[in-house]
Amino acid sequence: MCQELINSSCRGAQVFAVVHRWAAFMPFTCKEIFDRLITRCQLILLEQLELWLSLHTHPISDEFFIQATDGRHSATYEVVEDMMPLFMDTALAETILSIGLKVKEIGGLIDQKSRSSDFSDFVSFHERNICRLRELMQTPLTDFELQELFEHWHSCIDRRLWGSLSTKADLEVAFDKIEDYFFQRQGYLFDQLIRQFVEDPLARHCRPSVGCALPDKLFNLAADCVHHAAHRCVVQLKFCWIASEDQSWLSCLELELRPEQIRSSGHLYSPNFVSRCNEIFRFLLRVRYSHYLLNNLWLSLAKGGAICKATFNYASTLNFVVSTLRDYQTNVIREHCNGLRTALDGASSMEAFSDLVDTFLENMESALFIHSPDAWLLIDKLLFMCECSETFDFNEPKLISCAWDALRELMTSLFQLGETASDEVVYLRELLVMLNCSDFFTALTNSIRSTDD
C-alpha cells in the first residue's frame, strides 16, 4: 500500500481511496488501525466539504476536488477530476458543486439582515444535512451512503432554493430592472440620454473606446435631468469590449449590471442573458435616436416657413413608419415581459426558470428581428435614412425625390418580404398590419406618385 502511494500520482482525497481499498485485505487488528486512519482521512474531506457547503464563501483547500476556475478569488468553480476520491463519480462531484453554488447564493441573500428571517426554514434544512454528513463521516462509509445523502440534498435544495428566490428575493422585481433599463421602459430617461448624446459637444467628437467614461457620465446627466438616480445601484453605461474607433456610438453601447445585482440574482443575470439583452438594448436605442432626429426635423421644417409637398410627404411618411415601429416594439416588450411573469408563477425549479428565460429571449429576438437578416437589413436602411435626415438639404428638389424613391423602394421590399415571410420573420406581418391598417401610408404613396408624374 505504501509503495502504491509513493509511486502513484494520488492527490488529496484520492489517498483516502487507496487506504480504504487496502484496508479490506488487512488482518482484523490491522484493519481496526486502518479504519481509524480512514476515518481521519474522511474527517479531512469533511472539513473541505463543510467549507464548500457553507452559506458563506471561504478559501478552498488546494487539495479539494472543487477549485476556482481563475484563481482563489474567482466567482466561478469547476470539478477537477484528477483530485476526486476514487469512490466518487463525476455525477456526484457535479452534484456537490451545484449544491455549494446554490447555498452560497442563498447565503448572499441572508447577509441582508432585513431578509435573514425569511430563510429560517431553509437554514434549518441545510444544517440538518450538514449534521447527517458529519455522522456518516465519523465511521468508514460506503459510496452508496454518500451518494444517497447528496442526491436527496440536491433534489430538496432545488425546490427550496426556488421557493426562496421567487417569493423572498423578488425575482419579479429583479426582472423589472431588466425591463426598465435594457428594454428601456424608463422612457424619459432614455429620451434624455439621446438628447444628451446629440447636444453634448464632447459626445459628437468622442470616438468609442473601452476605457472611455463618457457614456456613463452622459447617463448620469440624463438621470439627473429626469430626477431618476435609481440606475446608479443597478446598471452603468459603457462601451463594450469590442468597441473600435470606426464604430458609431449606438452600435457599441451596452449596459453593465452592478456587481451586487449579479450576486443577488445570478441565474437571472447570467453573462449570456445580459449579452443578448444588450443586443436588444442597442436596437431599441437606435430606433429611439431615429425618432428623436425626425422630431427635430419636423421642428426645423416648421421654422423654415412654407414646405413643398414632396418634402412634407417624405418627412411625414418617414415619421409615420418609425413611430409605428416604436409602437410595435412597445407592444412586443409589454406582451413578452408579461408572458414571462405569468409563466414564472408556474415554475417549480431553477431548471424550469432557465428554460423560461431562454424561451423568452428567443421570442423577443424573433419579434424584434434581431436574427432575421432580410428584415434586419431593411430596418437598418430605414434607420440610416433617419440618421441622414439630420444633415439632409431639403431645399434641393432632386435630393428629396431621390430620398423618397429610396424610401418607397424600401417599404415595397418590406411589404413583399412580409407576404412571403418564413417562420423566421413571421412577426414581420404584425408590424406590417400596423403600417397597413391606416390609409395614411397608402394616401401618401399615391400622392407622391402623382407628384412625380
Short mmCIF file of C-alpha atoms in Angstrom, two decimals:
data_model
loop_
_atom_site.label_atom_id
_atom_site.label_comp_id
_atom_site.label_asym_id
_atom_site.label_seq_id
_atom_site.Cartn_x
_atom_site.Cartn_y
_atom_site.Cartn_z
CA MET A 1 0.00 0.00 0.00
CA CYS A 2 2.78 2.40 0.96
CA GLN A 3 4.60 1.58 -2.26
CA GLU A 4 1.42 2.35 -4.25
CA LEU A 5 1.02 5.67 -2.51
CA ILE A 6 4.66 6.59 -3.10
CA ASN A 7 4.75 5.56 -6.76
CA SER A 8 1.31 6.82 -7.78
CA SER A 9 0.16 10.36 -8.54
CA CYS A 10 -2.55 10.28 -5.85
CA ARG A 11 -3.50 13.69 -4.51
CA GLY A 12 -5.80 14.92 -1.79
CA ALA A 13 -8.84 12.76 -1.21
CA GLN A 14 -7.58 10.07 -3.59
CA VAL A 15 -5.12 8.98 -0.91
CA PHE A 16 -8.11 8.07 1.23
CA ALA A 17 -9.49 5.83 -1.52
CA VAL A 18 -6.23 3.84 -1.76
CA VAL A 19 -6.12 3.31 2.01
CA HIS A 20 -9.79 2.33 2.02
CA ARG A 21 -9.17 -0.36 -0.62
CA TRP A 22 -6.12 -1.85 1.13
CA ALA A 23 -7.88 -1.98 4.49
CA ALA A 24 -10.17 -4.73 3.17
CA PHE A 25 -7.19 -7.14 2.98
CA MET A 26 -5.73 -6.40 6.43
CA PRO A 27 -5.91 -8.75 9.44
CA PHE A 28 -8.56 -7.72 11.97
CA THR A 29 -6.17 -5.92 14.32
CA CYS A 30 -4.54 -4.06 11.45
CA LYS A 31 -7.93 -3.31 9.90
CA GLU A 32 -9.02 -1.52 13.07
CA ILE A 33 -5.96 0.70 12.83
CA PHE A 34 -6.60 1.36 9.18
CA ASP A 35 -10.28 2.08 9.84
CA ARG A 36 -9.18 4.83 12.20
CA LEU A 37 -6.82 6.14 9.55
CA ILE A 38 -9.64 6.05 7.01
CA THR A 39 -11.91 7.92 9.40
CA ARG A 40 -9.19 10.51 9.88
CA CYS A 41 -8.95 10.93 6.10
CA GLN A 42 -12.72 11.24 5.95
CA LEU A 43 -12.66 13.98 8.57
CA ILE A 44 -10.15 15.91 6.44
CA LEU A 45 -12.50 15.53 3.48
CA LEU A 46 -15.39 16.55 5.75
CA GLU A 47 -13.63 19.81 6.63
CA GLN A 48 -13.22 20.58 2.95
CA LEU A 49 -16.85 19.71 2.19
CA GLU A 50 -18.14 21.85 5.07
CA LEU A 51 -16.23 24.86 3.78
CA TRP A 52 -17.63 24.33 0.30
CA LEU A 53 -21.19 23.73 1.51
CA SER A 54 -21.13 26.73 3.84
CA LEU A 55 -23.65 29.51 3.26
CA HIS A 56 -20.71 31.89 3.04
CA THR A 57 -17.62 31.93 0.84
CA HIS A 58 -14.40 30.60 2.40
CA PRO A 59 -10.93 29.93 0.97
CA ILE A 60 -10.85 26.45 -0.54
CA SER A 61 -8.09 23.94 0.18
CA ASP A 62 -5.70 23.33 -2.69
CA GLU A 63 -6.31 19.60 -2.18
CA PHE A 64 -10.11 19.79 -2.62
CA PHE A 65 -11.65 18.45 -5.82
CA ILE A 66 -13.61 21.69 -6.46
CA GLN A 67 -11.45 24.66 -7.41
CA ALA A 68 -11.99 28.23 -8.62
CA THR A 69 -11.51 28.47 -12.38
CA ASP A 70 -9.47 31.71 -12.37
CA GLY A 71 -7.60 31.77 -9.09
CA ARG A 72 -8.67 31.76 -5.45
CA HIS A 73 -10.94 34.80 -5.70
CA SER A 74 -12.84 33.73 -8.81
CA ALA A 75 -16.63 33.63 -8.71
CA THR A 76 -16.81 30.50 -10.89
CA TYR A 77 -15.83 26.96 -9.93
CA GLU A 78 -15.29 23.58 -11.55
CA VAL A 79 -14.68 19.95 -10.62
CA VAL A 80 -11.05 18.83 -11.00
CA GLU A 81 -11.39 15.14 -11.87
CA ASP A 82 -7.75 14.30 -11.05
CA MET A 83 -8.38 15.32 -7.43
CA MET A 84 -11.65 13.44 -6.92
CA PRO A 85 -11.81 10.49 -4.48
CA LEU A 86 -11.89 7.24 -6.44
CA PHE A 87 -15.14 6.18 -4.76
CA MET A 88 -16.85 9.33 -6.13
CA ASP A 89 -18.02 9.55 -9.74
CA THR A 90 -18.21 12.74 -11.80
CA ALA A 91 -22.01 12.99 -11.47
CA LEU A 92 -21.80 13.02 -7.66
CA ALA A 93 -18.98 15.58 -7.74
CA GLU A 94 -21.05 17.82 -10.03
CA THR A 95 -24.00 17.46 -7.64
CA ILE A 96 -21.82 18.64 -4.73
CA LEU A 97 -20.60 21.53 -6.90
CA SER A 98 -24.20 22.53 -7.69
CA ILE A 99 -25.30 22.37 -4.03
CA GLY A 100 -22.41 24.59 -2.94
CA LEU A 101 -23.15 27.21 -5.59
CA LYS A 102 -26.83 27.34 -4.71
CA VAL A 103 -26.40 27.57 -0.95
CA LYS A 104 -23.89 30.40 -1.39
CA GLU A 105 -26.43 32.29 -3.46
CA ILE A 106 -28.91 31.98 -0.61
CA GLY A 107 -26.13 32.92 1.81
CA GLY A 108 -25.66 36.18 -0.06
CA LEU A 109 -29.32 36.98 0.44
CA ILE A 110 -29.23 36.03 4.11
CA ASP A 111 -26.44 38.58 4.59
CA GLN A 112 -29.09 41.22 4.08
CA LYS A 113 -30.38 41.49 7.65
CA SER A 114 -33.84 42.53 6.57
CA ARG A 115 -34.24 39.15 4.88
CA SER A 116 -32.44 36.79 7.23
CA SER A 117 -35.67 35.67 8.95
CA ASP A 118 -37.21 34.77 5.58
CA PHE A 119 -34.80 31.87 5.16
CA SER A 120 -35.10 30.22 8.59
CA ASP A 121 -36.70 27.05 7.15
CA PHE A 122 -34.00 26.75 4.53
CA VAL A 123 -31.20 27.25 7.08
CA SER A 124 -32.67 24.54 9.35
CA PHE A 125 -32.91 22.14 6.41
CA HIS A 126 -29.32 22.90 5.42
CA GLU A 127 -27.96 22.41 8.95
CA ARG A 128 -29.72 19.04 9.28
CA ASN A 129 -27.97 17.83 6.15
CA ILE A 130 -24.60 19.05 7.43
CA CYS A 131 -25.20 17.12 10.68
CA ARG A 132 -26.10 13.99 8.72
CA LEU A 133 -22.90 14.35 6.67
CA ARG A 134 -20.85 14.59 9.89
CA GLU A 135 -22.47 11.41 11.22
CA LEU A 136 -21.63 9.49 8.07
CA MET A 137 -18.03 10.66 8.04
CA GLN A 138 -17.35 9.53 11.63
CA THR A 139 -17.03 5.88 10.53
CA PRO A 140 -15.77 4.28 7.31
CA LEU A 141 -18.58 4.91 4.86
CA THR A 142 -19.69 3.44 1.57
CA ASP A 143 -20.07 5.39 -1.64
CA PHE A 144 -23.79 4.47 -1.67
CA GLU A 145 -24.45 6.25 1.63
CA LEU A 146 -22.74 9.41 0.47
CA GLN A 147 -24.45 9.37 -2.92
CA GLU A 148 -27.88 8.85 -1.34
CA LEU A 149 -27.34 11.80 1.01
CA PHE A 150 -26.24 14.24 -1.68
CA GLU A 151 -28.89 13.20 -4.21
CA HIS A 152 -31.61 13.77 -1.62
CA TRP A 153 -29.95 17.02 -0.57
CA HIS A 154 -29.80 18.28 -4.16
CA SER A 155 -33.37 17.33 -5.07
CA CYS A 156 -34.73 19.11 -2.00
CA ILE A 157 -32.47 22.14 -2.12
CA ASP A 158 -33.51 22.94 -5.68
CA ARG A 159 -37.16 23.24 -4.68
CA ARG A 160 -36.33 25.17 -1.52
CA LEU A 161 -33.92 27.47 -3.36
CA TRP A 162 -36.53 28.23 -6.00
CA GLY A 163 -39.17 28.98 -3.39
CA SER A 164 -36.83 31.29 -1.51
CA LEU A 165 -35.72 33.14 -4.62
CA SER A 166 -39.13 33.52 -6.18
CA THR A 167 -41.03 34.55 -3.07
CA LYS A 168 -38.38 36.18 -0.89
CA ALA A 169 -35.74 37.51 -3.26
CA ASP A 170 -38.30 39.19 -5.52
CA LEU A 171 -37.32 37.80 -8.89
CA GLU A 172 -40.13 39.79 -10.44
CA VAL A 173 -38.62 42.98 -9.04
CA ALA A 174 -35.25 41.93 -10.43
CA PHE A 175 -36.79 41.40 -13.85
CA ASP A 176 -38.44 44.82 -13.59
CA LYS A 177 -34.93 46.27 -13.52
CA ILE A 178 -34.09 44.46 -16.75
CA GLU A 179 -37.25 45.80 -18.35
CA ASP A 180 -36.65 49.32 -17.01
CA TYR A 181 -33.12 49.62 -18.39
CA PHE A 182 -32.25 47.01 -21.01
CA PHE A 183 -35.72 47.21 -22.59
CA GLN A 184 -35.97 50.95 -21.86
CA ARG A 185 -39.29 51.03 -20.05
CA GLN A 186 -37.89 54.12 -18.30
CA GLY A 187 -38.65 56.04 -21.48
CA TYR A 188 -37.99 59.58 -20.24
CA LEU A 189 -34.56 58.53 -19.00
CA PHE A 190 -33.52 57.19 -22.41
CA ASP A 191 -35.11 60.06 -24.30
CA GLN A 192 -32.98 62.38 -22.19
CA LEU A 193 -29.91 60.20 -22.81
CA ILE A 194 -30.40 60.61 -26.57
CA ARG A 195 -30.78 64.35 -26.09
CA GLN A 196 -27.54 64.47 -24.08
CA PHE A 197 -25.80 62.44 -26.75
CA VAL A 198 -26.95 64.75 -29.57
CA GLU A 199 -26.33 68.03 -27.75
CA ASP A 200 -23.10 67.29 -25.87
CA PRO A 201 -20.14 68.60 -27.93
CA LEU A 202 -17.76 66.04 -26.38
CA ALA A 203 -20.00 63.17 -27.43
CA ARG A 204 -20.14 64.41 -31.02
CA HIS A 205 -16.36 64.22 -31.35
CA CYS A 206 -15.53 61.34 -28.99
CA ARG A 207 -14.66 58.03 -30.60
CA PRO A 208 -15.65 54.78 -28.86
CA SER A 209 -13.02 53.12 -26.69
CA VAL A 210 -13.32 50.63 -23.87
CA GLY A 211 -11.74 52.89 -21.25
CA CYS A 212 -13.89 55.92 -22.07
CA ALA A 213 -16.09 57.03 -19.15
CA LEU A 214 -18.17 59.49 -21.18
CA PRO A 215 -21.17 57.17 -21.79
CA ASP A 216 -21.80 56.71 -18.07
CA LYS A 217 -21.31 60.44 -17.43
CA LEU A 218 -23.98 61.23 -20.02
CA PHE A 219 -26.23 58.57 -18.49
CA ASN A 220 -25.84 60.18 -15.07
CA LEU A 221 -26.56 63.63 -16.50
CA ALA A 222 -29.69 62.28 -18.18
CA ALA A 223 -30.80 60.67 -14.90
CA ASP A 224 -30.28 63.94 -13.03
CA CYS A 225 -32.38 65.80 -15.61
CA VAL A 226 -35.35 63.45 -15.14
CA HIS A 227 -34.78 63.07 -11.37
CA HIS A 228 -34.03 59.37 -11.70
CA ALA A 229 -31.00 58.25 -9.71
CA ALA A 230 -32.11 54.63 -9.15
CA HIS A 231 -29.95 53.38 -12.01
CA ARG A 232 -26.75 54.10 -10.08
CA CYS A 233 -27.20 50.98 -7.96
CA VAL A 234 -28.41 48.82 -10.85
CA VAL A 235 -26.56 49.50 -14.13
CA GLN A 236 -23.85 51.58 -15.73
CA LEU A 237 -23.48 52.57 -19.38
CA LYS A 238 -20.22 51.91 -21.21
CA PHE A 239 -18.64 50.94 -24.50
CA CYS A 240 -18.49 47.18 -24.98
CA TRP A 241 -15.13 45.42 -25.11
CA ILE A 242 -15.25 45.11 -28.92
CA ALA A 243 -15.67 48.88 -29.40
CA SER A 244 -13.41 50.41 -32.03
CA GLU A 245 -12.90 53.95 -33.23
CA ASP A 246 -14.55 53.35 -36.60
CA GLN A 247 -17.86 52.35 -34.98
CA SER A 248 -20.75 54.64 -34.23
CA TRP A 249 -21.73 55.23 -30.63
CA LEU A 250 -25.05 53.45 -30.87
CA SER A 251 -23.56 50.25 -32.28
CA CYS A 252 -21.24 49.64 -29.33
CA LEU A 253 -23.02 50.98 -26.25
CA GLU A 254 -24.06 48.48 -23.60
CA LEU A 255 -25.36 48.35 -20.06
CA GLU A 256 -23.38 46.55 -17.38
CA LEU A 257 -25.01 45.29 -14.19
CA ARG A 258 -23.53 46.37 -10.88
CA PRO A 259 -21.77 43.51 -9.01
CA GLU A 260 -24.34 43.41 -6.21
CA GLN A 261 -27.10 42.86 -8.77
CA ILE A 262 -25.22 39.92 -10.24
CA ARG A 263 -24.69 38.35 -6.81
CA SER A 264 -28.29 38.64 -5.68
CA SER A 265 -29.81 37.15 -8.83
CA GLY A 266 -27.07 35.19 -10.52
CA HIS A 267 -29.35 32.93 -12.54
CA LEU A 268 -31.32 35.83 -13.97
CA TYR A 269 -28.23 37.90 -14.68
CA SER A 270 -26.09 35.29 -16.40
CA PRO A 271 -23.48 36.67 -18.83
CA ASN A 272 -25.28 35.16 -21.84
CA PHE A 273 -28.60 36.67 -20.75
CA VAL A 274 -27.07 40.13 -20.32
CA SER A 275 -25.23 39.92 -23.64
CA ARG A 276 -28.42 39.08 -25.52
CA CYS A 277 -30.33 41.80 -23.71
CA ASN A 278 -27.67 44.28 -24.82
CA GLU A 279 -28.29 43.39 -28.48
CA ILE A 280 -31.94 44.30 -27.96
CA PHE A 281 -30.93 47.40 -25.99
CA ARG A 282 -28.81 48.77 -28.85
CA PHE A 283 -31.57 48.19 -31.39
CA LEU A 284 -34.19 49.93 -29.25
CA LEU A 285 -31.83 52.82 -28.59
CA ARG A 286 -31.18 53.31 -32.28
CA VAL A 287 -34.90 53.44 -33.06
CA ARG A 288 -35.34 55.94 -30.23
CA TYR A 289 -32.47 58.01 -31.66
CA SER A 290 -34.04 57.95 -35.15
CA HIS A 291 -37.38 59.05 -33.73
CA TYR A 292 -35.68 61.93 -31.93
CA LEU A 293 -33.98 63.09 -35.15
CA LEU A 294 -37.28 63.02 -37.05
CA ASN A 295 -38.96 65.13 -34.36
CA ASN A 296 -36.13 67.63 -34.71
CA LEU A 297 -36.64 67.55 -38.48
CA TRP A 298 -40.31 68.45 -38.10
CA LEU A 299 -39.41 71.37 -35.87
CA SER A 300 -36.76 72.68 -38.25
CA LEU A 301 -39.09 72.37 -41.25
CA ALA A 302 -41.84 74.19 -39.38
CA LYS A 303 -39.49 77.05 -38.52
CA GLY A 304 -38.43 77.31 -42.15
CA GLY A 305 -41.82 78.55 -43.31
CA ALA A 306 -43.58 77.09 -46.36
CA ILE A 307 -42.81 73.43 -47.08
CA CYS A 308 -43.08 71.91 -50.54
CA LYS A 309 -45.42 68.95 -50.94
CA ALA A 310 -42.63 66.47 -51.72
CA THR A 311 -40.70 67.42 -48.58
CA PHE A 312 -43.84 67.21 -46.43
CA ASN A 313 -44.79 63.79 -47.82
CA TYR A 314 -41.30 62.38 -47.37
CA ALA A 315 -40.85 63.64 -43.80
CA SER A 316 -44.35 62.67 -42.67
CA THR A 317 -44.11 59.19 -44.19
CA LEU A 318 -40.72 58.54 -42.61
CA ASN A 319 -42.05 59.78 -39.28
CA PHE A 320 -45.15 57.58 -39.54
CA VAL A 321 -43.11 54.44 -40.29
CA VAL A 322 -40.61 54.99 -37.46
CA SER A 323 -43.36 55.93 -34.98
CA THR A 324 -45.22 52.75 -35.90
CA LEU A 325 -42.02 50.74 -35.43
CA ARG A 326 -41.66 52.23 -31.93
CA ASP A 327 -45.28 51.40 -31.10
CA TYR A 328 -44.73 47.86 -32.34
CA GLN A 329 -41.62 47.48 -30.17
CA THR A 330 -43.53 48.74 -27.14
CA ASN A 331 -46.27 46.16 -27.73
CA VAL A 332 -43.74 43.34 -28.19
CA ILE A 333 -41.86 44.15 -24.99
CA ARG A 334 -45.02 44.51 -22.92
CA GLU A 335 -46.56 41.29 -24.28
CA HIS A 336 -43.49 39.09 -23.81
CA CYS A 337 -42.48 40.50 -20.43
CA ASN A 338 -46.00 39.99 -19.09
CA GLY A 339 -45.95 36.46 -20.52
CA LEU A 340 -42.70 35.67 -18.70
CA ARG A 341 -44.09 36.92 -15.38
CA THR A 342 -47.17 34.73 -15.79
CA ALA A 343 -45.01 31.70 -16.61
CA LEU A 344 -42.83 32.29 -13.55
CA ASP A 345 -45.81 31.63 -11.31
CA GLY A 346 -45.93 28.04 -12.51
CA ALA A 347 -42.18 27.36 -12.41
CA SER A 348 -41.10 24.84 -9.78
CA SER A 349 -37.33 24.68 -10.20
CA MET A 350 -34.28 26.63 -11.27
CA GLU A 351 -34.01 24.46 -14.38
CA ALA A 352 -37.57 25.40 -15.34
CA PHE A 353 -36.75 29.05 -14.77
CA SER A 354 -33.71 28.86 -17.06
CA ASP A 355 -35.84 27.31 -19.80
CA LEU A 356 -38.43 30.06 -19.42
CA VAL A 357 -35.79 32.78 -19.73
CA ASP A 358 -34.31 31.13 -22.83
CA THR A 359 -37.73 30.87 -24.46
CA PHE A 360 -38.50 34.48 -23.52
CA LEU A 361 -35.29 35.77 -25.13
CA GLU A 362 -35.78 33.70 -28.28
CA ASN A 363 -39.30 35.10 -28.68
CA MET A 364 -38.10 38.66 -28.06
CA GLU A 365 -35.26 38.33 -30.58
CA SER A 366 -37.63 36.88 -33.18
CA ALA A 367 -40.27 39.54 -32.62
CA LEU A 368 -37.68 42.32 -32.89
CA PHE A 369 -35.99 40.76 -35.98
CA ILE A 370 -32.63 40.56 -34.19
CA HIS A 371 -31.68 37.34 -36.02
CA SER A 372 -33.69 37.81 -39.24
CA PRO A 373 -31.10 39.04 -41.79
CA ASP A 374 -33.52 40.23 -44.51
CA ALA A 375 -35.86 42.11 -42.19
CA TRP A 376 -32.93 43.45 -40.17
CA LEU A 377 -31.21 44.82 -43.30
CA LEU A 378 -34.33 46.70 -44.42
CA ILE A 379 -34.96 48.17 -40.97
CA ASP A 380 -31.28 49.08 -40.72
CA LYS A 381 -31.59 51.01 -44.01
CA LEU A 382 -34.69 52.75 -42.68
CA LEU A 383 -32.86 53.88 -39.55
CA PHE A 384 -29.92 55.03 -41.65
CA MET A 385 -32.31 57.24 -43.65
CA CYS A 386 -33.44 58.82 -40.40
CA GLU A 387 -29.86 59.49 -39.36
CA CYS A 388 -29.10 61.05 -42.76
CA SER A 389 -32.05 63.43 -42.32
CA GLU A 390 -30.01 65.35 -39.74
CA THR A 391 -27.75 66.77 -42.48
CA PHE A 392 -30.16 66.49 -45.42
CA ASP A 393 -30.65 69.56 -47.65
CA PHE A 394 -34.43 69.85 -48.05
CA ASN A 395 -34.06 72.81 -50.40
CA GLU A 396 -32.85 70.51 -53.18
CA PRO A 397 -35.85 69.03 -55.07
CA LYS A 398 -33.71 66.35 -56.75
CA LEU A 399 -32.37 65.16 -53.41
CA ILE A 400 -35.89 64.98 -51.98
CA SER A 401 -37.06 62.99 -55.00
CA CYS A 402 -34.15 60.53 -54.64
CA ALA A 403 -34.78 60.17 -50.89
CA TRP A 404 -38.47 59.48 -51.49
CA ASP A 405 -37.69 56.90 -54.19
CA ALA A 406 -35.33 55.12 -51.79
CA LEU A 407 -37.95 55.10 -49.03
CA ARG A 408 -40.68 53.89 -51.35
CA GLU A 409 -38.45 51.10 -52.66
CA LEU A 410 -37.52 50.08 -49.12
CA MET A 411 -41.14 49.93 -47.97
CA THR A 412 -42.14 47.96 -51.06
CA SER A 413 -39.41 45.40 -50.26
CA LEU A 414 -40.57 45.25 -46.64
CA PHE A 415 -44.17 44.52 -47.66
CA GLN A 416 -43.03 41.91 -50.20
CA LEU A 417 -40.93 40.23 -47.52
CA GLY A 418 -43.97 40.14 -45.24
CA GLU A 419 -46.10 38.45 -47.92
CA THR A 420 -43.60 35.62 -48.33
CA ALA A 421 -42.29 35.61 -44.76
CA SER A 422 -40.89 32.37 -43.45
CA ASP A 423 -41.27 31.26 -39.85
CA GLU A 424 -38.12 33.23 -39.01
CA VAL A 425 -39.79 36.57 -39.75
CA VAL A 426 -43.41 35.70 -39.05
CA TYR A 427 -43.56 38.61 -36.61
CA LEU A 428 -42.91 40.99 -39.52
CA ARG A 429 -46.52 40.52 -40.59
CA GLU A 430 -47.68 42.03 -37.29
CA LEU A 431 -45.62 45.16 -37.93
CA LEU A 432 -46.90 45.43 -41.49
CA VAL A 433 -50.50 45.14 -40.30
CA MET A 434 -49.89 48.17 -38.08
CA LEU A 435 -48.42 50.06 -41.04
CA ASN A 436 -51.20 48.96 -43.37
CA CYS A 437 -54.15 49.38 -41.03
CA SER A 438 -54.27 53.11 -41.76
CA ASP A 439 -54.93 54.72 -45.14
CA PHE A 440 -52.28 57.24 -44.19
CA PHE A 441 -49.36 55.42 -45.80
CA THR A 442 -51.37 54.50 -48.93
CA ALA A 443 -52.60 58.06 -49.38
CA LEU A 444 -49.09 59.43 -49.17
CA THR A 445 -47.82 56.84 -51.63
CA ASN A 446 -50.49 57.79 -54.19
CA SER A 447 -49.88 61.46 -53.53
CA ILE A 448 -46.16 61.35 -54.15
CA ARG A 449 -46.62 59.21 -57.28
CA SER A 450 -48.97 61.77 -58.77
CA THR A 451 -46.46 64.48 -57.88
CA ASP A 452 -43.69 62.56 -59.65
CA ASP A 453 -45.84 62.14 -62.74
#
